[in-house]
Each structure stands twice: as C-alpha cells, then as structure tokens.
Amino acid sequence: MSFFIDVIIPIPLQKLFTYRITTSEADFIKPGVRVAVPFGKSKIYTGIVYNVHSNGPTAYEAKDIQQILDETPIVNKTQLKLWEWISSYYMCTLGDVMRAALPSAFILESETVITKNIVENFDESILKDDEFLVFEALHHQSTLKIHDISNILDKKNVLPVIKRLIEKEAISVEEEVYEKYKPKLVRYVKLHSNFTSDKALHNLLDELSRAPKQRDVVMTLFSISAKTKKPVKVKDLSEESDVSTSIIKALVDKGVLEEYHIQTDRVEYSGEDTEASKRLNEYQKTALSEIKASFEKHQVTLLHGVTSSGKTEVYVKLIEDVLNEGKQVLYLLPEIALTTQLITRLQNYFGEQVAVFHSKYSVHERVEVWNNVLHNSAKAKIMLGARSSIFLPFNNLGLIIVDEEHEQSFKQFDPAPRYHARDTAVVLAHMHHAKTLLGSATPSLESYFNAKQNKYGFVEITKRYNDVLMPDVELVDIKDKLKKKRMKGHFSDRLIEEMTETLQDGNQIILFQNRRGFSPIVECKTCGHSPQCPNCDVSLTYHQYRNQLRCHYCGYNAAMMQDCEACGSQDLDNKGFGTEQIEEEVKLLFPEHKVARMDLDTTRGKYGYEKIITALEQQEIDILVGTQMLTKGLDFRNVKLVGIMNADNMLNFPDFRAHERSFQLMLQVSGRAGRTQERGKVLIQTYNPHHNILQQVSTNNYIDMFNEQMNDRYNFKYPPVYKQIKITLKHKDYNRVETASIWYSKSLRQVFKEHVLGPESPPIARIRNQFHKNILVKIPKQQSLAKTKEAIIKINNSFLSIKDFRSVRVILNVDNF
Ligand code: ADP
Ligand code: ZN
Ligand code: ZN
C-alpha cells in the first residue's frame, strides 16, 4: 500500500498539498510534525503534516517529501482544529494561519529584510525595470520585506529579482533583529564604594551633620538594607526617610550614593519569593462567587467592573483554582509592552509559573516558551500574552481571561489571518472545555449585547476598591472660552486653574491628546498648499522634534521645507495639534515643572516606554502628555488630574464605532485619575459639551451609552446586530480597481441585494501607491454565515479567473474593525 500526507505550507494556497511517503515514514509521521517538502520547480518549504492517508491525488503526481523535521508533533490536534476554524471563519488559508501561528524559527526561513546599499554615484542604468522598481521603493522606505516586494512587483516569485539586486550590490539582505522586550528599570541606590571603609564612613557622617536631611537619608539607607538585606529602591528610600527624590539625587550628584539598575528578566522569572494573593473585599467576593456560578451555566462570562474595582485580584483567585486542578491558564492582554505593571503583579503571586509570550521577543525566546507550553511545563502554567498567544500549543487549558476585552488591538488588521483574538479565544476555550472570562470597565457593545442576550453570563462590580470615588468629570466648553478670550493656546482657563492647583499640592497630571484624528499638518498661508505624501493620498505630518515631515501610512519622510513648494512663500503654518505641540505649550505655561510625552515617537527607542513609566511612578514627571497609550491599565498613585485636550476629533472620526470608542477611551483615561483616597478630577475640553457621549462619560453611564449606540446599530444595520464582511480591492491603477470593484459589487448584489454597500473609496484612497476600494456585505442574524461566505468565495473565484482582474489584490475581512 502507498502512503500519503496532506501538508500545510505557509503560503496563501487554497488547498493542502499531498506528498508521498514510504511505509516506514508512515509509521513514524504524525499530524503536527514538520516536514521539508519540495514545491514548484525549485522551492523548498517547511510544512506541517495535516493528516496521513493512502489516497493519492488524482490531479497531479505526488512528490516525495525531502525530510522529516520533528520526532514528535510541535502542533497538537486541538491547534489544528483551531487553525481550521480560523481559516474558515476568517476566510483565509491554512497557510496564512500557519504563518501567524508558528514562531518564525519553526518555519526555517528568516524574516528577511531588505535594505538599500549606500553607494556613491550608483549607476541605476544597470538595473532592469523590475529591479529598478524595488530599488526606487527603497528611496522612500528604509527597509522592505519579501512580501512588500511581491506587492510592488505584483508577483509572488521575487527571489530572483532580489538575488540579482544583491549581485549588482544595489541592496543588502539582513535578518531582522527584533529588539528584545525590555524589562522595567527600577532605580536602586547604594553607598558609593569610596565610603565603605569605617573611617571614610565616619568622616562622611561628620561632614553630613551640617545637612541633617541628607544624613537622615544615609542612615535610613543603612537601616533598610540591614532589615531587608536586599537592594534598596530609590522609591523606598524616599518614602522611608520621608524626603523627596531630589534630595537623594543631590546625594548621588555629590558622589555619596551611587545609583544603579537591576535588570529583571521577565521571560525567565528570577525573582524573589512569591506572595499570597490578597483578601478580596465584599464586592470582589460577591463577583467571584457570581462568576463561578455563572460558569456553571455559561461557557463565557463578562465581568463589567469599573476602573480600579480590583478585577485583577478576582482573576488571580480564579487562576489559583485552575492551577490547583493542574490546568493551564491563558491571560490575554491588548498590548504586552504596555502592561509591565501587570506582569510584575502576576509574577509576585505566581512566580515562575507565569510566562510571557510576545511577538517581538527574539525567535529563540518564543521557541522556548512554545516548548514549555507544549510540554505542559511548570514554567508556563499561566501564559500572558497579546493576541498571538492564542496560537500556543495548549493541551490542558482550564481558563482564558481576556482583560480589557473591548480593545480593538485584539483584532488583527493585516496580514491574514484577520482574526479577533477575543472571539477566537472563546472558540479555543470551548475546544478545551475551558471557561472564558471577559473583563472590562467599558465592555464592547458586542460582548455586552451577548450578555444581554444571555449568550454570555454577566457579573458586575460597581464600586472601586477601597471606596475610592469615581473622578469628578467637568466638561469645558471651548467655543465659549474662545469667545470670552479665555484660552491660552489649547488650554482653557479652567484647565490651567486645575493644573496649577494640582501641581501646588504636589500631585501629577496626565494630558490626553488623541493623535489619530488630528495631527499637525503644514499649510501655506499664502496659497493654502500643504505638502502631500508622494505614495499616499494624505498630507504629511509635521514632527518638530526631528524637524521632519512624515507620512503616518507608509513611513515616507522628508526634511521640513523653508518655503512653500507651490508658491515659494515663507509664511508656513502648522495646523492642528498633536502631543508634541501640547508638550511645548505646557512647558511655556508651567516652566518650573517637569513635562514628558508618551506616544509612538517617544516610546520607540530602547527602554523608551519603561523609562517614562518609571519616571512617572517615581514622580520625576509632573505632567505627562500622551496618546491612547495612556489608557492601557496603568495604575499611577499620584495622578490627580486628567485633562482631555479635545474630545471632538475622537467623536467626529468617520467610523460607526467612533462614539463607542470615544466613550471607552475617555472613561479609561479618566480611570487614571485619583486611584488613591483623594478624589480625582477629569476635565474634558470640547466644542460640544452637550454631546450625549460626553454627558454619558461625565456621569459614567455605560447603560445609556449602550442603549443609545445599540439603537443606531439597529437602525443602520451595524454590528453587533448585523455581522459584516469588508472586501477591499487594491491596485496601483485607479481605473482598474474601479472597474474591478464595480464588477465585484454587482455580483454580490445579485445574491445579497440591498445588503451590499459600495464600492466606495475610503477617506484615504491611496496608500503606498495602491488605490483602495471598499465593499461591505451586511449579514442579518437569520442569514447563515457559512452560506454567505460560500457565496462570497464563489464570486471571488470567478473574479480571480477574469484576466484583467488577476493583478487586483482582494482582502476579505470578517467582523472588520
Ligand atoms: P482594575 O483592574 O479593576 O482596574 P485593579 O485590580 O488594578 O483594578 O485594582 C486597583 C488597585 O486596588 C490595585 O492597586 C490593587 O492592588 C488594589 N486592590 C484591589 N483589590 C485589592 C484587595 N482585595 N486587597 C488589597 N488591594 C487591592
Ligand atoms: Zn504657497
Ligand atoms: Zn505615505
């Protein structure tokens, strides 16, 4: 008898490929094992064995495999089942899922990055047309990946072009080195080594007798280290000796104390003993027992707990139970880099049973975590990770927690699989007969709707821990303030008053500026021209810090010009405002205070994010200006005031979820204010203080928001009432994409009638030289989702068989966000 295997190959092919194996190989090979297989004329791929059988393919002659790469499966049966679900639900291939699911080291193919060689007077005439296209693209972008080049050249097999470019020394190929995930740096102090001898110490203390506060600090340092026998944190020393960190800094400057960092590796916990989990208060206890009761009836339960209600401590109790049953826990977070505080918290309770999985970890680290989960090792009982951690090889999952379940970053945007990690988690848990807990202070309409429909269980905590009051929210009408001339730049008199008072009391301030809606663009005051990105239909954004103009869509950048490109006038104006400009204004308004900024630009570098968080925690920053990043679960003791600079650009964002998101965002930032005994204050500046969302934010009225938004969703047939699939067509030629999208939508309309919208050009119609068209298919609850997708796939296949359309890229996005 002959034996065959079906193999998943990490490329977007609709079908699995069948290879021939020998009888002895058939005894050995199991689904989930990797094999090296030949493909096409000369390619070799790493594939995952899907199944072993004895039915040879009829359409082609099966080739032999090259090599078996694993002795035992690296992917288990449940995972293969999950991959299949993802591929069918999100309308992508198993190859797409495989690529997203496996650490790239398993695919034995480096994440290849291509850069341009810097050569003086490079002779471009030696380049062929396709080579020149790639070379030219590298003028605009410093690096390209293989798939970018496929897009640019509109073909799959681009390796020969790359090879020729390397031979002509036009480009280089390098393996991308992911920056390792950096731990939070805690500052420690010790006595400078000059003073460790008794005599020197004696002299020092004598000398310091004239500076009693400083002497106190040194004495306290001794007593803490004697007591704890551990390194002394600057923060502890400052608290214990009751002096500000500036006095400690003075001692460091004098050379009496020495400051240092200890790097705690978060992949491998190297910490001290674990601590017992906290005793829950009444509300938490009630919530915990309600969750347990709800799990008896529901596989999924939504926990709606206001910010700072102590949801994490409730999760911890649930985790303890699951661990006691010997099962694994998956703790999903929107964004690992933004949650260092939580990682530390969980490690304090669970020690090295906590493992963190992050796509930005080095390849090696990811493989290690993968293997720990696969072998159910004691080192990976609790997996903490962002969306891609749903792909880990769990074999005994008991609980999935989706923290901040409303966060949109759980949905993968690009490339396929365009999956939603929260929804996939529910399916994954189901496959393991495990429970899923969704937690949020501002649940997504989707989840709350599911709870209301009794599809999910529902539990609430309405009180903050320790009865800390919800912050006092005040709406400031900037239209009125402008009329009365009570604005200084972007700051109203009310905001300045509150800021002054907060700073006088020694408390901290967070200022929130949503950059997404409105970033500074340059406009000529004479002719109105504003510089555009050459590759995309957007204005370039001005970055003062580097004196550059940048495109936020493709990364194109250029030096800021002195005069207008169009008319030569030197009268150029920065319109709009971003975090950078707010920071500048704050510095002018409060020159004595320390201001810092947290956004993509300031957190990109080494330790960028950690530095800012640490500085804020240690009160080296008085005022922090930031974007959405600020909303993610941070817990700052001394932040008393939160200012939202402009609520309108969030509310007016052209998206049906804009209102829901604005509510979530504002409530989450507000949650940063006053987490201790004192009541926090939130000021929201707006042109439209009567906007319902702002009223709902200021009264913390989730239910009103929910009901009103759901009304709109019913009326306009949006999710969660209707499901929807977004189809995006892209091509570099506008006419081609237009004809194609009209053909596509016509065919859809024949089946789905009025439930097809578009084609429409999105607000930014061209990105990276590709014109976009969107078509939306709305799917009523009673219509079969599976049948709908079948019909779409059929249309898609006919579309792809039309010669003129073959070069048009089609992107299917199910449950688009
Ligand atoms: P949430 O996740 O709901 O915003 P957290 O779990 O972060 O709230 O809790 C807010 C703060 O209250 C944290 O600093 C936490 O340590 C503290 N806290 C919560 N529950 C308890 C408890 N039972 N005992 C002591 N401290 C608690
Ligand atoms: Zn001009
Ligand atoms: Zn661009």
PDB file of N, CA, C and O and ligand atoms in Angstrom, residues 533 535-536 551 553-554 556, ligand 3:
ATOM      1  N   CYS A 533       2.003  63.294   0.797  1.00  0.00           N
ATOM      2  CA  CYS A 533       2.865  62.127   0.627  1.00  0.00           C
ATOM      3  C   CYS A 533       2.864  61.733  -0.851  1.00  0.00           C
ATOM      4  O   CYS A 533       1.814  61.687  -1.469  1.00  0.00           O
ATOM      5  N   ASN A 535       3.303  58.852  -2.024  1.00  0.00           N
ATOM      6  CA  ASN A 535       2.774  57.487  -2.215  1.00  0.00           C
ATOM      7  C   ASN A 535       1.327  57.321  -1.769  1.00  0.00           C
ATOM      8  O   ASN A 535       0.701  56.319  -2.077  1.00  0.00           O
ATOM      9  N   CYS A 536       0.847  58.238  -0.917  1.00  0.00           N
ATOM     10  CA  CYS A 536      -0.481  58.071  -0.333  1.00  0.00           C
ATOM     11  C   CYS A 536      -1.257  59.382  -0.475  1.00  0.00           C
ATOM     12  O   CYS A 536      -0.661  60.436  -0.593  1.00  0.00           O
ATOM     13  N   CYS A 551       4.937  60.684   6.683  1.00  0.00           N
ATOM     14  CA  CYS A 551       3.655  60.077   6.342  1.00  0.00           C
ATOM     15  C   CYS A 551       3.394  58.975   7.356  1.00  0.00           C
ATOM     16  O   CYS A 551       4.224  58.100   7.549  1.00  0.00           O
ATOM     17  N   TYR A 553       1.260  56.704   7.094  1.00  0.00           N
ATOM     18  CA  TYR A 553       0.775  55.473   6.468  1.00  0.00           C
ATOM     19  C   TYR A 553       1.880  54.637   5.848  1.00  0.00           C
ATOM     20  O   TYR A 553       1.840  53.422   5.885  1.00  0.00           O
ATOM     21  N   CYS A 554       2.882  55.298   5.249  1.00  0.00           N
ATOM     22  CA  CYS A 554       3.910  54.496   4.585  1.00  0.00           C
ATOM     23  C   CYS A 554       5.300  54.770   5.136  1.00  0.00           C
ATOM     24  O   CYS A 554       6.260  54.124   4.740  1.00  0.00           O
ATOM     25  N   TYR A 556       7.089  57.424   4.687  1.00  0.00           N
ATOM     26  CA  TYR A 556       7.860  58.389   3.894  1.00  0.00           C
ATOM     27  C   TYR A 556       8.218  59.586   4.758  1.00  0.00           C
ATOM     28  O   TYR A 556       7.413  60.039   5.574  1.00  0.00           O
TER      29      TYR A 556
HETATM   30 ZN    ZN B   3       2.628  57.705   2.520  1.00  0.00          ZN
END
